[in-house]
CSV table of C-alpha atoms and ligand atoms in Angstrom, one decimal:
chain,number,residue,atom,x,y,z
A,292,UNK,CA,0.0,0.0,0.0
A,293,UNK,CA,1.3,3.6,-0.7
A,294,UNK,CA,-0.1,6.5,0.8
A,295,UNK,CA,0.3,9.7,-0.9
A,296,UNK,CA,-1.1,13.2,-1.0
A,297,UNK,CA,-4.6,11.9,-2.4
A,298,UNK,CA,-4.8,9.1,-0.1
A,299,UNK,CA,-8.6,9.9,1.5
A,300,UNK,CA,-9.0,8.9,4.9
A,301,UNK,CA,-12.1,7.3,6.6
A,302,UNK,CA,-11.9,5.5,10.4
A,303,UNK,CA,-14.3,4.5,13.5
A,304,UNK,CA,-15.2,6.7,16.2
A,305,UNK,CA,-15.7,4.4,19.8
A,306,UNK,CA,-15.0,4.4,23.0
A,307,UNK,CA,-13.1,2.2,23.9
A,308,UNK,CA,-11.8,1.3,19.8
A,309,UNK,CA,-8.9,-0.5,20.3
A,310,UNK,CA,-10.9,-4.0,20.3
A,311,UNK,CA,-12.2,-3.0,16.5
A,312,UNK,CA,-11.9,-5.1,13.9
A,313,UNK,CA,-13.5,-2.9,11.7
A,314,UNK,CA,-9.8,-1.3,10.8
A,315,UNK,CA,-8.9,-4.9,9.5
A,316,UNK,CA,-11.5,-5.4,7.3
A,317,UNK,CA,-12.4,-2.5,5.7
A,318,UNK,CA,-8.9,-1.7,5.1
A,319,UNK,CA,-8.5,-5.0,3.6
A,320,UNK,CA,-11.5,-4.0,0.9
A,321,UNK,CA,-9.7,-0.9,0.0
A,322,UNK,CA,-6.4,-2.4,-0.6
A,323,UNK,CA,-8.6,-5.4,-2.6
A,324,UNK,CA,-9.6,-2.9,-4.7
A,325,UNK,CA,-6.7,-0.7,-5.5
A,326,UNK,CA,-8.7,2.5,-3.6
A,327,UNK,CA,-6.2,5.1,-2.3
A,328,UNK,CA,-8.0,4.9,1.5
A,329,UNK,CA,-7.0,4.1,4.7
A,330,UNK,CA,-9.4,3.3,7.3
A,331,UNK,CA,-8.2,4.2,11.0
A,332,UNK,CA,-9.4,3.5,14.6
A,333,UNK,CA,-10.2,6.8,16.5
A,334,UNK,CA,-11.0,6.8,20.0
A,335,UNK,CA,-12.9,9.5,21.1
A,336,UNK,CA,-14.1,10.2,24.6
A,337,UNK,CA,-18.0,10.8,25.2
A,338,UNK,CA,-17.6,14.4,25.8
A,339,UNK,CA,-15.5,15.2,22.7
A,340,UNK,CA,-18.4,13.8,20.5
A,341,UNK,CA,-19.2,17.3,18.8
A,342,UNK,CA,-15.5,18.3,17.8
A,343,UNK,CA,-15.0,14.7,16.7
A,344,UNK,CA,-17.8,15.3,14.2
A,345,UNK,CA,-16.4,18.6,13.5
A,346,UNK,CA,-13.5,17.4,12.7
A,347,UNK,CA,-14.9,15.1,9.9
A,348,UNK,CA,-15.2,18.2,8.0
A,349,UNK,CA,-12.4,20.2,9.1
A,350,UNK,CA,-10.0,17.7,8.5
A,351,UNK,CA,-11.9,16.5,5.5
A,352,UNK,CA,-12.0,13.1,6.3
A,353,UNK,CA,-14.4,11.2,3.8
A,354,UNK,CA,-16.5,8.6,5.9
A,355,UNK,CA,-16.5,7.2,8.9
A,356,UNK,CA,-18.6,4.1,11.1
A,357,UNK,CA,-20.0,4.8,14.6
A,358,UNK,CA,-19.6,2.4,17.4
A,359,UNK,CA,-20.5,2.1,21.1
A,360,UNK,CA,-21.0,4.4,23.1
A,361,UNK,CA,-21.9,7.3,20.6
A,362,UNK,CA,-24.2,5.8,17.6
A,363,UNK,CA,-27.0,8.2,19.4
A,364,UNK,CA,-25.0,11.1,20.2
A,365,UNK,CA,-23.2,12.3,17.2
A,366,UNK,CA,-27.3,12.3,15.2
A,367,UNK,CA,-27.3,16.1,16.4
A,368,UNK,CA,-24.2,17.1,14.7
A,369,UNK,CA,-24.5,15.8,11.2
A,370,UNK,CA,-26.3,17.8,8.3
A,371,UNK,CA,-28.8,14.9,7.5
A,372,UNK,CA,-30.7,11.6,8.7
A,373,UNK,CA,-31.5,9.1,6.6
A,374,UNK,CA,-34.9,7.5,7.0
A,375,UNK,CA,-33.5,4.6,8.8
A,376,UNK,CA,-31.6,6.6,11.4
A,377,UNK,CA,-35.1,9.1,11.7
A,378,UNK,CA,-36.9,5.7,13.0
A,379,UNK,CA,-33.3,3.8,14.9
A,380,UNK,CA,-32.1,6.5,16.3
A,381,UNK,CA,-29.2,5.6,15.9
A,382,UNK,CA,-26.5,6.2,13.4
A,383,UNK,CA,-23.2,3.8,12.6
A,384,UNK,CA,-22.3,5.4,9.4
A,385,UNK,CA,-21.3,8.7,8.4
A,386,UNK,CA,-20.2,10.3,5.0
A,387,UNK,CA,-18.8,13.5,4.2
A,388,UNK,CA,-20.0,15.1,1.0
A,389,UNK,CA,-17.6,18.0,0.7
A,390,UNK,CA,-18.4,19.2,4.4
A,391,UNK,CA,-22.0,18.0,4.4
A,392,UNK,CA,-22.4,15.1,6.9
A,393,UNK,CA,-25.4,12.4,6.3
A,394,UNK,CA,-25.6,9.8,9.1
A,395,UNK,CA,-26.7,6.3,8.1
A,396,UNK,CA,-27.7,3.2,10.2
A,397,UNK,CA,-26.5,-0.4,8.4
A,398,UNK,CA,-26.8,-2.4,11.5
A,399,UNK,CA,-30.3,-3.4,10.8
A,400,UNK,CA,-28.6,-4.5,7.0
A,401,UNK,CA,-26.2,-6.5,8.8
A,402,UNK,CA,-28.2,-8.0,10.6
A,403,UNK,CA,-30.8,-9.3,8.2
A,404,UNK,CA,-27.8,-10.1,5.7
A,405,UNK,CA,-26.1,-12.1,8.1
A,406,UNK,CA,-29.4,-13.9,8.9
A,407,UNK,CA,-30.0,-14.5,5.4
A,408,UNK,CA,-26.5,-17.0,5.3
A,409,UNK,CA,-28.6,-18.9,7.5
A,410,UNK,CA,-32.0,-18.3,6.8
A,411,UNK,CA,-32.7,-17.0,3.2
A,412,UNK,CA,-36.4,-16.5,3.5
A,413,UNK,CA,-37.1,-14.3,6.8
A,414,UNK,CA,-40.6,-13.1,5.4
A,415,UNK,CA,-43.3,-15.0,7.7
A,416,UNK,CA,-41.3,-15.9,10.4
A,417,UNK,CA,-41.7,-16.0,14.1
A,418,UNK,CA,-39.0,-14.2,16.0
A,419,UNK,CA,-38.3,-13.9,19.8
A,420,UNK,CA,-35.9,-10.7,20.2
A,421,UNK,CA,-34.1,-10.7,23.2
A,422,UNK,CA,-32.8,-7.2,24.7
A,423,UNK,CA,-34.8,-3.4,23.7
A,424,UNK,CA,-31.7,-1.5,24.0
A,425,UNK,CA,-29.9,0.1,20.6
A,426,UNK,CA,-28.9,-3.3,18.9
A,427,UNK,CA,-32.5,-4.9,19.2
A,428,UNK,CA,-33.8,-1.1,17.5
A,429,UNK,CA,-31.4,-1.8,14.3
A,430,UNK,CA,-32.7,-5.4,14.4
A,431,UNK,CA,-36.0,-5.2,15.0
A,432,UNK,CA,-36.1,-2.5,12.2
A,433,UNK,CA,-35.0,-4.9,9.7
A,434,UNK,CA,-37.0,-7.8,10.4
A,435,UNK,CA,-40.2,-5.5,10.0
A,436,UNK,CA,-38.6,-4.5,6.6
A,437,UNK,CA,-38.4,-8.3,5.8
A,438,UNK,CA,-42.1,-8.6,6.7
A,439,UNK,CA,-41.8,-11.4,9.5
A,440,UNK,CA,-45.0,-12.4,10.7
A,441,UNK,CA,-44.5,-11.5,14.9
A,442,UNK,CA,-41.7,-10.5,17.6
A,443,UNK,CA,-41.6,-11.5,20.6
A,444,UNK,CA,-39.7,-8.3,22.2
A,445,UNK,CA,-38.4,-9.7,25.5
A,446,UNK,CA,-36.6,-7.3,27.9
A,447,UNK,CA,-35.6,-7.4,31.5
A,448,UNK,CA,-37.7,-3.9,31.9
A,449,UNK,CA,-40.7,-4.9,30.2
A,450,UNK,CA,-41.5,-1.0,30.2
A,451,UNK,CA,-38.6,-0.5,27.5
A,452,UNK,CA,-39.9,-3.4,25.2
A,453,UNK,CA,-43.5,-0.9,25.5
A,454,UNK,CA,-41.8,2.0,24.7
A,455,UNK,CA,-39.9,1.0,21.6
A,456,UNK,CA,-43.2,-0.4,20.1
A,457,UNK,CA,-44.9,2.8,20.5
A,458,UNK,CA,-42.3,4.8,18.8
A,459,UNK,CA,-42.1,2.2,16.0
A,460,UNK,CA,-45.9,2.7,15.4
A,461,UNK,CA,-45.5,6.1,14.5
A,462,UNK,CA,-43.3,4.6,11.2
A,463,UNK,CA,-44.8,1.3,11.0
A,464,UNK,CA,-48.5,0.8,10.4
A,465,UNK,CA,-50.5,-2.1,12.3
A,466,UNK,CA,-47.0,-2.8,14.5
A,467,UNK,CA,-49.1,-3.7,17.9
A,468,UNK,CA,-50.0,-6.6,15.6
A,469,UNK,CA,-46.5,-7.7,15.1
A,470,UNK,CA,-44.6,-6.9,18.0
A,471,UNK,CA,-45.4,-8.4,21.6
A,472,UNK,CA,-43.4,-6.4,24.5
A,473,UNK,CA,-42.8,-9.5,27.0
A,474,UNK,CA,-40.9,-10.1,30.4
A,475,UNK,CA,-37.4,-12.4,30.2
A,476,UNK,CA,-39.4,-14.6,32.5
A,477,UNK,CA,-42.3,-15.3,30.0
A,478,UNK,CA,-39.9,-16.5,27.3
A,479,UNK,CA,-40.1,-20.0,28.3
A,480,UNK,CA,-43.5,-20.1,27.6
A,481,UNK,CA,-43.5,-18.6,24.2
A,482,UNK,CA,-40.2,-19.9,22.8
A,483,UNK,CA,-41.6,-23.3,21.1
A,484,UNK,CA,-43.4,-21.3,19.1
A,485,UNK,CA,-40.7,-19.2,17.2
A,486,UNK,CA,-38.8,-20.0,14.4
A,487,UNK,CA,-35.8,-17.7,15.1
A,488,UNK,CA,-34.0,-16.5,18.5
A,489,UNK,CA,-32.0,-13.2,18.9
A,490,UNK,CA,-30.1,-12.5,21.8
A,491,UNK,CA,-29.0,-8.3,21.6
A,492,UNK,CA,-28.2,-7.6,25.3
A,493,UNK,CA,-24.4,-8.5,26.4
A,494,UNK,CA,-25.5,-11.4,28.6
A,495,UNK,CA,-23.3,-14.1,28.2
A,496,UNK,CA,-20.3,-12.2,27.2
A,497,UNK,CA,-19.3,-13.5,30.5
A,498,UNK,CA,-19.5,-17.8,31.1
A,499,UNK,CA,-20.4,-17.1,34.4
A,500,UNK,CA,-23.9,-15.3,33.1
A,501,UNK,CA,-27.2,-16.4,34.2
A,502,UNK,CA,-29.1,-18.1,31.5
A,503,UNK,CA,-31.8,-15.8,29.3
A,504,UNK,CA,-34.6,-18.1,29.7
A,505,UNK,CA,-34.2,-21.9,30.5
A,506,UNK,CA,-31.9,-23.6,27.4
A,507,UNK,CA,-33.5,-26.7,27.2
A,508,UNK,CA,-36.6,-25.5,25.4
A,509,UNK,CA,-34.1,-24.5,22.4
A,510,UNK,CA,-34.9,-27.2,19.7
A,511,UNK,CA,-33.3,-28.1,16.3
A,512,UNK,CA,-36.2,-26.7,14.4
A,513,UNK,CA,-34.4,-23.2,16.0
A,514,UNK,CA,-32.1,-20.5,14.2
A,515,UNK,CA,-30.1,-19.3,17.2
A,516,UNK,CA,-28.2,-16.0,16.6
A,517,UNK,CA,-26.3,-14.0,19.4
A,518,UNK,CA,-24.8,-10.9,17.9
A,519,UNK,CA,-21.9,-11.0,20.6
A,520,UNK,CA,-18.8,-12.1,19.0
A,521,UNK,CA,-18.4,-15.5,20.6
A,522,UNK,CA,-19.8,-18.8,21.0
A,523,UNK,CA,-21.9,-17.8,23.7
A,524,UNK,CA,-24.1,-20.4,25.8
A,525,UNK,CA,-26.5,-19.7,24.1
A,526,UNK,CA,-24.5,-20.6,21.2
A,527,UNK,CA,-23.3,-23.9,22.5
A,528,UNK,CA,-26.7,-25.1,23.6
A,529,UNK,CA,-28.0,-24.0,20.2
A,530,UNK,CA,-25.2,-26.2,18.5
A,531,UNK,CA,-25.4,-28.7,20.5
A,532,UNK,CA,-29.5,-29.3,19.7
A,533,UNK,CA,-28.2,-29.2,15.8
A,534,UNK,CA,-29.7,-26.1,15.3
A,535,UNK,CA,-28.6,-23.1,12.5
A,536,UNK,CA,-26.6,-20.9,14.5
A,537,UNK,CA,-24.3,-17.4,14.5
A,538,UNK,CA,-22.4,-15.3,16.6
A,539,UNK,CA,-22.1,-11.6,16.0
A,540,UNK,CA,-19.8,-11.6,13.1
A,541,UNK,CA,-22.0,-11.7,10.3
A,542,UNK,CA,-23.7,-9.1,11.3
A,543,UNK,CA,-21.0,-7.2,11.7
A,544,UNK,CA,-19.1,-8.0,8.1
A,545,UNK,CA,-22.1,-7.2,6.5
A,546,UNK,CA,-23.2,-3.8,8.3
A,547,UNK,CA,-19.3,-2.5,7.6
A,548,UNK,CA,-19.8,-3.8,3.5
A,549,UNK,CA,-23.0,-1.4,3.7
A,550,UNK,CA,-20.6,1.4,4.9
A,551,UNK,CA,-18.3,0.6,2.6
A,552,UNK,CA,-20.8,1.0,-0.5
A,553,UNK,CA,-22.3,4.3,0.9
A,554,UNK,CA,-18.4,5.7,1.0
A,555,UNK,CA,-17.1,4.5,-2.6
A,556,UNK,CA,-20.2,3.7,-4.5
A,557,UNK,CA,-18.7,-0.5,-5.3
A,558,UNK,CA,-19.8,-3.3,-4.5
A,559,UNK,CA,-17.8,-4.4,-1.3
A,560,UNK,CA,-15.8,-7.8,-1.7
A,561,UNK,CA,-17.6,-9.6,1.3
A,562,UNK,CA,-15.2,-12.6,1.6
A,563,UNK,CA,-12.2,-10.4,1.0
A,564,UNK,CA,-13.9,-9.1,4.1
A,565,UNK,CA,-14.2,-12.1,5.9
A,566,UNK,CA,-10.8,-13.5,4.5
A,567,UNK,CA,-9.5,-10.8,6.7
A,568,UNK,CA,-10.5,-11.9,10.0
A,569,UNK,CA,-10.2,-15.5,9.5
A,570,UNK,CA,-13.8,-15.9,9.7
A,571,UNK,CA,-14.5,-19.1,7.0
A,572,UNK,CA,-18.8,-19.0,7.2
B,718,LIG,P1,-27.0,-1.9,22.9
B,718,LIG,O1,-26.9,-0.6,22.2
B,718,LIG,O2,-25.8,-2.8,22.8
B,718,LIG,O3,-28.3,-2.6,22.5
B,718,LIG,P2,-28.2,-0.9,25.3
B,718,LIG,O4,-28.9,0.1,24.5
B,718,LIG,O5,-27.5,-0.4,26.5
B,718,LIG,O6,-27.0,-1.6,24.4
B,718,LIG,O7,-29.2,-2.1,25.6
B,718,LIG,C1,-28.8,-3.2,26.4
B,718,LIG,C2,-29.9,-4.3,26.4
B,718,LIG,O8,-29.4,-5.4,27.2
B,718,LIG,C3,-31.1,-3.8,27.1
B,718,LIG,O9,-32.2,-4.5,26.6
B,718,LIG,C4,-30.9,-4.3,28.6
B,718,LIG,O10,-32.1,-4.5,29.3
B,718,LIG,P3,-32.8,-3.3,30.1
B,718,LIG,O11,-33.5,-2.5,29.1
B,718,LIG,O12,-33.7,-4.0,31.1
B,718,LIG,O13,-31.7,-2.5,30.8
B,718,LIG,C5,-30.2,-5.6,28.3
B,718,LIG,N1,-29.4,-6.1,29.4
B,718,LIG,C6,-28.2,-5.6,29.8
B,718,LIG,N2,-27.7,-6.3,30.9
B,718,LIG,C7,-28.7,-7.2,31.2
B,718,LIG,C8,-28.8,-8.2,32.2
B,718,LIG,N3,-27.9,-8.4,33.1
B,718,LIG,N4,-30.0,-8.9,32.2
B,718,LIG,C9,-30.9,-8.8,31.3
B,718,LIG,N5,-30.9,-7.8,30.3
B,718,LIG,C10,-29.8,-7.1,30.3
């Protein structure tokens, strides 16, 4: 790789970064396609947020992805929301059209591509999504797109579950009929009758974590997916019934080759992508 003069520059904002392997892969796309870019990790504390923005445009930087802890924040200081960030709210994308920022959300993309490698027909399913926080907004967004048939929206503070279905009826007609805001401890009850099983919060990032609901009711007939990037519990129970499983990877390849598009207008070269972090899906 040469840099020069005209070598354009896009990165990550998070906090913490260093754990990214979004510098890995996206860099790996440019360099697949001869593009002149580097792509760099940037940490930036939660009260720098607005100069970090700032300095997309000040230091002309062409595009950059938004991670944990400030996909919400930075939506006041771009120029433009797309119509997927206006119903998210939350952003993981940004692109700098000659100073003119437009924030972009490609999780709920990610997600529904990375479910696809699994499960190519979503449309008419029956999912239980576990977790109400930002992650389960992205993904719940995208299996409505799809046009599943109900959610199960399971959260520890039932309240939140409530709250993110009334917002989404403002964008989504008839969505009281889809979505059904549940406690974690009803899950056992309903989980027989889903086809597919999300698990967005970070329990079992730890082996020590309690259990979501009670793992024996998982079944083959089940497509487990647990977007945290390890073979969770959940994920070893889940294999171990045969079922169609995957950890958080996919979701994540896919949401960055979304970015990737927005920023250079080509196709991104997914296994490239995946090449890149060893990941053989
Ligand atoms: P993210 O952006 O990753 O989704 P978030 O917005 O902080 O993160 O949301 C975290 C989700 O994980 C929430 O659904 C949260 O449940 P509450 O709304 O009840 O807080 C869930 N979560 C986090 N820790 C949890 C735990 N120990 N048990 C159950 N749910 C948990």
């Amino acid at each position: 790789m040469i840099l020069d003069g005209q070598t354009k520059v896009y990165g990550i904002f998070g906090y913490p970064v260093k754990h990214s392997k979004s510098p890995t892969f996206q860099t790996a796309a440019f360099q697949h396609l001869g593009i002149n870019a580097v792509y760099v990790p940037f940490e930036v504390n939660p009260e720098s947020i607005s100069q970090a923005v700032e300095s997309l445009r000040v230091l002309k930087i062409s595009g950059v992805n938004v991670t944990i802890p400030h996909k919400e924040s930075v939506i006041p200081y771009v120029n433009e929301l797309s119509d997927e960030v206006k119903v998210i709210k939350a952003a993981n994308t940004i692109k700098n059209v000659d100073g003119y920022l437009i924030a972009y959300n490609t999780d709920w993309y990610g997600f529904v591509e990375g479910l696809k490698e699994l499960e190519p027909t979503i449309e008419g399913k029956k999912v239980l999504v576990i977790g109400a926080g930002g992650s389960s907004r992205a993904i719940i967004y995208g299996l409505l797109k799809e046009g599943v048939d109900k959610i199960y929206l399971a959260n520890r503070t039932v309240e939140r579950a409530k709250k993110l279905l009334n917002e989404y009826l403002q964008h989504f007609k008839v969505v009281d009929k889809i979505i059904h805001p549940i406690p974690l401890a009803d899950i056992n009850e309903i989980v027989k009758e889903v086809d597919i099983i999300v698990n967005t919060t970070s329990v079992g990032l730890n082996d020590e974590d309690f259990p979501l609901f009670n793992y024996d009711f998982i079944e083959q007939k089940h497509t487990v997916v647990d977007i945290i990037y390890k073979e969770t519990k959940l994920l070893k129970v889940a294999k171990e019934k045969g079922c169609k499983y995957q950890n958080g990877y996919p979701m994540l390849i896919h949401q960055g080759a979304k970015s990737f598009e927005i920023w250079t207008g080509q196709k991104a070269p997914i296994e490239v992508m995946k090449k890149s972090l060893n990941l053989h899906y």
